[in-house]
XYZ file of C-alpha atoms in Angstrom:
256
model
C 19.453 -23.319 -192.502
C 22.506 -24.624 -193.570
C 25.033 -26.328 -191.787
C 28.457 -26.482 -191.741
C 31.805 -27.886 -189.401
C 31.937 -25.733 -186.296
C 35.904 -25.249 -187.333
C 34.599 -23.598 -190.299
C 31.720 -21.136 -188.760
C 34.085 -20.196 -186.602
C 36.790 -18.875 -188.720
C 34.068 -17.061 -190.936
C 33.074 -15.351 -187.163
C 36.169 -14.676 -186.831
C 38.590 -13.741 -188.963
C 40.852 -12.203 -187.458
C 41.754 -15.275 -185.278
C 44.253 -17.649 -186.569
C 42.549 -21.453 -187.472
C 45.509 -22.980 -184.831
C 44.113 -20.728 -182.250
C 40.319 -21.694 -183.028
C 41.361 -25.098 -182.776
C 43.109 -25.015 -179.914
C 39.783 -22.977 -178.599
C 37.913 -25.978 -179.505
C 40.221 -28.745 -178.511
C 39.813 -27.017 -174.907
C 35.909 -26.838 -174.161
C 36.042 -23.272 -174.494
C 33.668 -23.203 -177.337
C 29.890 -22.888 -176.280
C 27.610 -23.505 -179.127
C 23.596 -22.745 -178.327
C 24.133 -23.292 -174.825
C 26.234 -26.440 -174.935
C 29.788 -27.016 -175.017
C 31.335 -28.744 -178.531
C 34.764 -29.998 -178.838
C 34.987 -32.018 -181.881
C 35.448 -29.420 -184.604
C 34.120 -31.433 -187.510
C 30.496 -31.467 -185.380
C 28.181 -29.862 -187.820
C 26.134 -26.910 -186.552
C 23.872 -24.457 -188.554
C 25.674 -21.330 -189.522
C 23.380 -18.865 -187.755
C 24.047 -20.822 -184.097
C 24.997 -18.680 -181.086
C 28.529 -18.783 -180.102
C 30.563 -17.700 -177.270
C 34.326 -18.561 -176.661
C 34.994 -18.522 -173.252
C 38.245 -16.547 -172.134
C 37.973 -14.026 -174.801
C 37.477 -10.616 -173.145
C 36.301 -9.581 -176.220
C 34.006 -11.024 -179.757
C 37.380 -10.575 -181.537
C 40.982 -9.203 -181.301
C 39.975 -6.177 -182.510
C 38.463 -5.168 -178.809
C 41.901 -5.302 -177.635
C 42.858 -3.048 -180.426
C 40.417 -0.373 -179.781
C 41.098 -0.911 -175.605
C 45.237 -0.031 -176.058
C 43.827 2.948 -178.298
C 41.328 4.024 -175.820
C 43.345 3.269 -172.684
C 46.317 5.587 -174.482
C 44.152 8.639 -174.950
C 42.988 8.252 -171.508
C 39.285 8.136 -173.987
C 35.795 7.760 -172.288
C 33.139 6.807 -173.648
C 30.826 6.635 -171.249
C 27.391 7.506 -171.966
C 28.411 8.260 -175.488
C 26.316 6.915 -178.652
C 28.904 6.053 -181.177
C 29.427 4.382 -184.533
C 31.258 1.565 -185.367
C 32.419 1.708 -188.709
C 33.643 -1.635 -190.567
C 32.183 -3.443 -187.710
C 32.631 -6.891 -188.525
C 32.567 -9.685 -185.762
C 32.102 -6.702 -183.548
C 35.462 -6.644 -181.398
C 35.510 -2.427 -181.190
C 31.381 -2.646 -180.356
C 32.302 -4.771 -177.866
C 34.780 -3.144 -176.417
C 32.651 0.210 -176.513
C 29.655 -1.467 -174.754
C 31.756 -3.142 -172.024
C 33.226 0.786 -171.223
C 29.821 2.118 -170.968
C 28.987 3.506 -174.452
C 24.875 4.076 -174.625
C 24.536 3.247 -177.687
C 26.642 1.765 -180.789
C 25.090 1.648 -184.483
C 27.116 -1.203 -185.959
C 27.653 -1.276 -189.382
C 29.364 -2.934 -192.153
C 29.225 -3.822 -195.938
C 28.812 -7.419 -194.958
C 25.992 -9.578 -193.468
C 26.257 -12.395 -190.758
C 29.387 -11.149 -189.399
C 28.125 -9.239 -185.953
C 28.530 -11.624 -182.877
C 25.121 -12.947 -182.156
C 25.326 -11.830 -178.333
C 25.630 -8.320 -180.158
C 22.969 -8.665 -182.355
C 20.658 -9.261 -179.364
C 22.110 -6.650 -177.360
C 19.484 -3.332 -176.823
C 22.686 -0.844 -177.044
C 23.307 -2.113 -180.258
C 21.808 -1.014 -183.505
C 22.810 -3.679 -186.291
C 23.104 -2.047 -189.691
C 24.739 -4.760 -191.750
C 24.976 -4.723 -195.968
C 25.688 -0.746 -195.665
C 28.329 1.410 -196.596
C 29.435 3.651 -193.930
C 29.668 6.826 -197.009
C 25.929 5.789 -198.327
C 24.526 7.205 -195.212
C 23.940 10.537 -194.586
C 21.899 11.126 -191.053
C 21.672 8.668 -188.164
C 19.040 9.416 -185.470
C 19.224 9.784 -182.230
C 22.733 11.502 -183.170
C 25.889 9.553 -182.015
C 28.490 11.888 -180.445
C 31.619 10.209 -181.741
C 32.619 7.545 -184.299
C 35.335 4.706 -184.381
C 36.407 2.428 -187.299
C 38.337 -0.567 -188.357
C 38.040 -0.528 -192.297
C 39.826 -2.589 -194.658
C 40.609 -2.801 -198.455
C 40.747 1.360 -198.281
C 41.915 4.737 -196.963
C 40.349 6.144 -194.248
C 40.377 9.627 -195.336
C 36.986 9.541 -197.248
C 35.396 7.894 -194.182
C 36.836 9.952 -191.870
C 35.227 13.166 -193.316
C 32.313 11.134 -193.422
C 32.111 10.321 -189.734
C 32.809 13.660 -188.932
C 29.596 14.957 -190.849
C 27.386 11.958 -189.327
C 28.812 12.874 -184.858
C 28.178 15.614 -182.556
C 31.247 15.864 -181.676
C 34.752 16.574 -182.760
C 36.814 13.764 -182.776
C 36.995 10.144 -184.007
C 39.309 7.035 -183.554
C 40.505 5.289 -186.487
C 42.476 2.066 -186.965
C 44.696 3.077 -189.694
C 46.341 0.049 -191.853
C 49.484 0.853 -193.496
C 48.940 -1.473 -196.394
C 46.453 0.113 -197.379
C 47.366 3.621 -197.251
C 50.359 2.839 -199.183
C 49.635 4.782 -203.092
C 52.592 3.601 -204.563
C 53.550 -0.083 -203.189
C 56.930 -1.732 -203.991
C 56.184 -4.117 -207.663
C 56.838 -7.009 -205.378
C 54.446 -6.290 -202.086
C 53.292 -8.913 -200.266
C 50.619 -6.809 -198.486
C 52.883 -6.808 -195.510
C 54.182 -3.561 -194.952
C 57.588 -4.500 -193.075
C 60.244 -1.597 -192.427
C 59.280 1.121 -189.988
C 60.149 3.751 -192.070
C 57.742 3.182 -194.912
C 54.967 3.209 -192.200
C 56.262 6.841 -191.218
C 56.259 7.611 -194.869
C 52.614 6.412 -195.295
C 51.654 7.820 -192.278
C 52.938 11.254 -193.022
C 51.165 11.104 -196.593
C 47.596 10.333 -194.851
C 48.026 13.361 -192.214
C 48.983 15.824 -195.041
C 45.875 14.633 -196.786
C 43.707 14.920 -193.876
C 44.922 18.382 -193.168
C 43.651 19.410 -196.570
C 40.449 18.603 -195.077
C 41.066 20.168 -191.766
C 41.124 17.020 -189.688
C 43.989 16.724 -187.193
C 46.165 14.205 -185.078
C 45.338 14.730 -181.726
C 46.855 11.533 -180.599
C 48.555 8.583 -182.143
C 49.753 5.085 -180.751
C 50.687 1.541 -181.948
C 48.307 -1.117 -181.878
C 48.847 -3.509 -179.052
C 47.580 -6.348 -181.393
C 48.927 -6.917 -185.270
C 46.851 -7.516 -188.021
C 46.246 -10.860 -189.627
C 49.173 -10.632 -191.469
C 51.429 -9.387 -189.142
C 50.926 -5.832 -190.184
C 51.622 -2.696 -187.304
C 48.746 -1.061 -187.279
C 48.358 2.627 -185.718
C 45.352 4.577 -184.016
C 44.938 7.706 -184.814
C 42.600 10.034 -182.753
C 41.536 12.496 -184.688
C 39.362 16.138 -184.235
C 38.446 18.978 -186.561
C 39.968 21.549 -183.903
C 43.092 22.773 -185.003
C 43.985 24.193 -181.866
C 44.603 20.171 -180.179
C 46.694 19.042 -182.982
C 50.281 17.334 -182.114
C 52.462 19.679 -183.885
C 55.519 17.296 -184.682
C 53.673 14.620 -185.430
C 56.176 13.336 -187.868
C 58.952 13.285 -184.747
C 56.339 11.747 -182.542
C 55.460 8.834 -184.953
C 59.418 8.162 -185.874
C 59.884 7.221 -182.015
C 57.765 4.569 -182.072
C 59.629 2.752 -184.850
C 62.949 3.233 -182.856
């Protein structure tokens, strides 16, 4: 196996986490490495070694984003088997197992991403190299569906996860920057004023309303994106009847 500087394994864990802050994770003995504690991090350690930071609630940020989504809607999921589309490091499987969920199926388009300690974990069901819209059944049936995508809309996936749950209602991390159809010539893939977020957002609920999916509840990610992005969650249910009906008003207030 090969082996590489623990600075570097861990930003390819985690992404989402600046290098300063890795360092500084390093630099302070919070970095356990296959039991044992490293703090030098040029040490070289095979790319496959188990990892923990210690003080991070969560594998990655994105458990906190999923929490301020979940703890918004008030959102159990308790007992629920759900999947985690666009896993990654595994912050929203995380966050899913530590509220109670039975059972997550983890997947992504990428390999050697999901937190070892997840990997190992019975609840979880590892499905790594595979496109959430290549599969069409997953048994036993999961009862609801989160997702943290990037590089794409989340409309396609979203009827997708509707046609794989139970239930009637998913949470999405939606990314401006890559809703937006028509970018300025000079974007930066930061998607700055508050009012082109509306915009986008607007444009991605009209679609899914073509498709009968509806808001049921919207919020502002806690935690940015790498870039600084805002990010939104967007619960969302096939049952016209729960729908926010000024949705457009609601969103506007938040960018106040």
């Amino acid at each position: 196996m090969a082996k590489k500087n623990l600075l570097h394994v861990l930003k390819d864990r985690y992404p989402d986490i600046e290098e300063k802050q890795l360092y500084a994770y390093i630099m302070c003995g919070e970095v356990i490495c296959n039991g044992g504690r490293i703090k030098n991090p040029k040490e070289k350690i095979k790319t496959d070694s188990e990892i923990t930071i210690k003080g991070m609630k969560y594998v990655s940020r994105g458990g906190y984003k999923l929490e301020s989504g979940l703890d918004s809607f008030n959102y159990s999921v308790t007992d629920l088997i759900v999947v985690d589309a666009g896993c990654s490091t595994g912050g929203f499987t995380d966050c899913l197992l530590q509220r109670g969920a039975k059972k997550v199926y983890s997947i992504d388009v990428g390999s050697n991403q999901l937190a070892w300690s997840l990997v190992n974990d019975p609840r979880v069901s590892p499905m790594e190299k595979t496109n959430i819209m290549s599969i069409d059944k997953l048994d036993p049936k999961p009862h609801f569906a989160v997702a943290d995508l990037s590089f794409r809309s989340v409309l396609a996936p979203a009827r997708k996860l509707f046609n794989l749950i139970s239930g009637d209602e998913i949470l999405v991390l939606v990314k401006p920057q890559f809703e937006w159809e028509d970018p300025d010539k000079d974007f930066d893939g930061v998607v700055r004023e508050g009012e082109t977020i509306i915009s986008i957002c607007l444009n991605l609920i009209d679609k899914l309303e073509e498709d009968s999916i509806y808001v049921k509840g919207v919020t502002l990610s806690q935690t940015k994106g790498r870039k600084g992005n805002q990010e939104l969650l967007f619960l969302l249910t096939t049952n016209r009847e729960d729908k926010i009906n000024d949705i457009g008003h609601v969103i506007s207030l938040m960018f106040v």
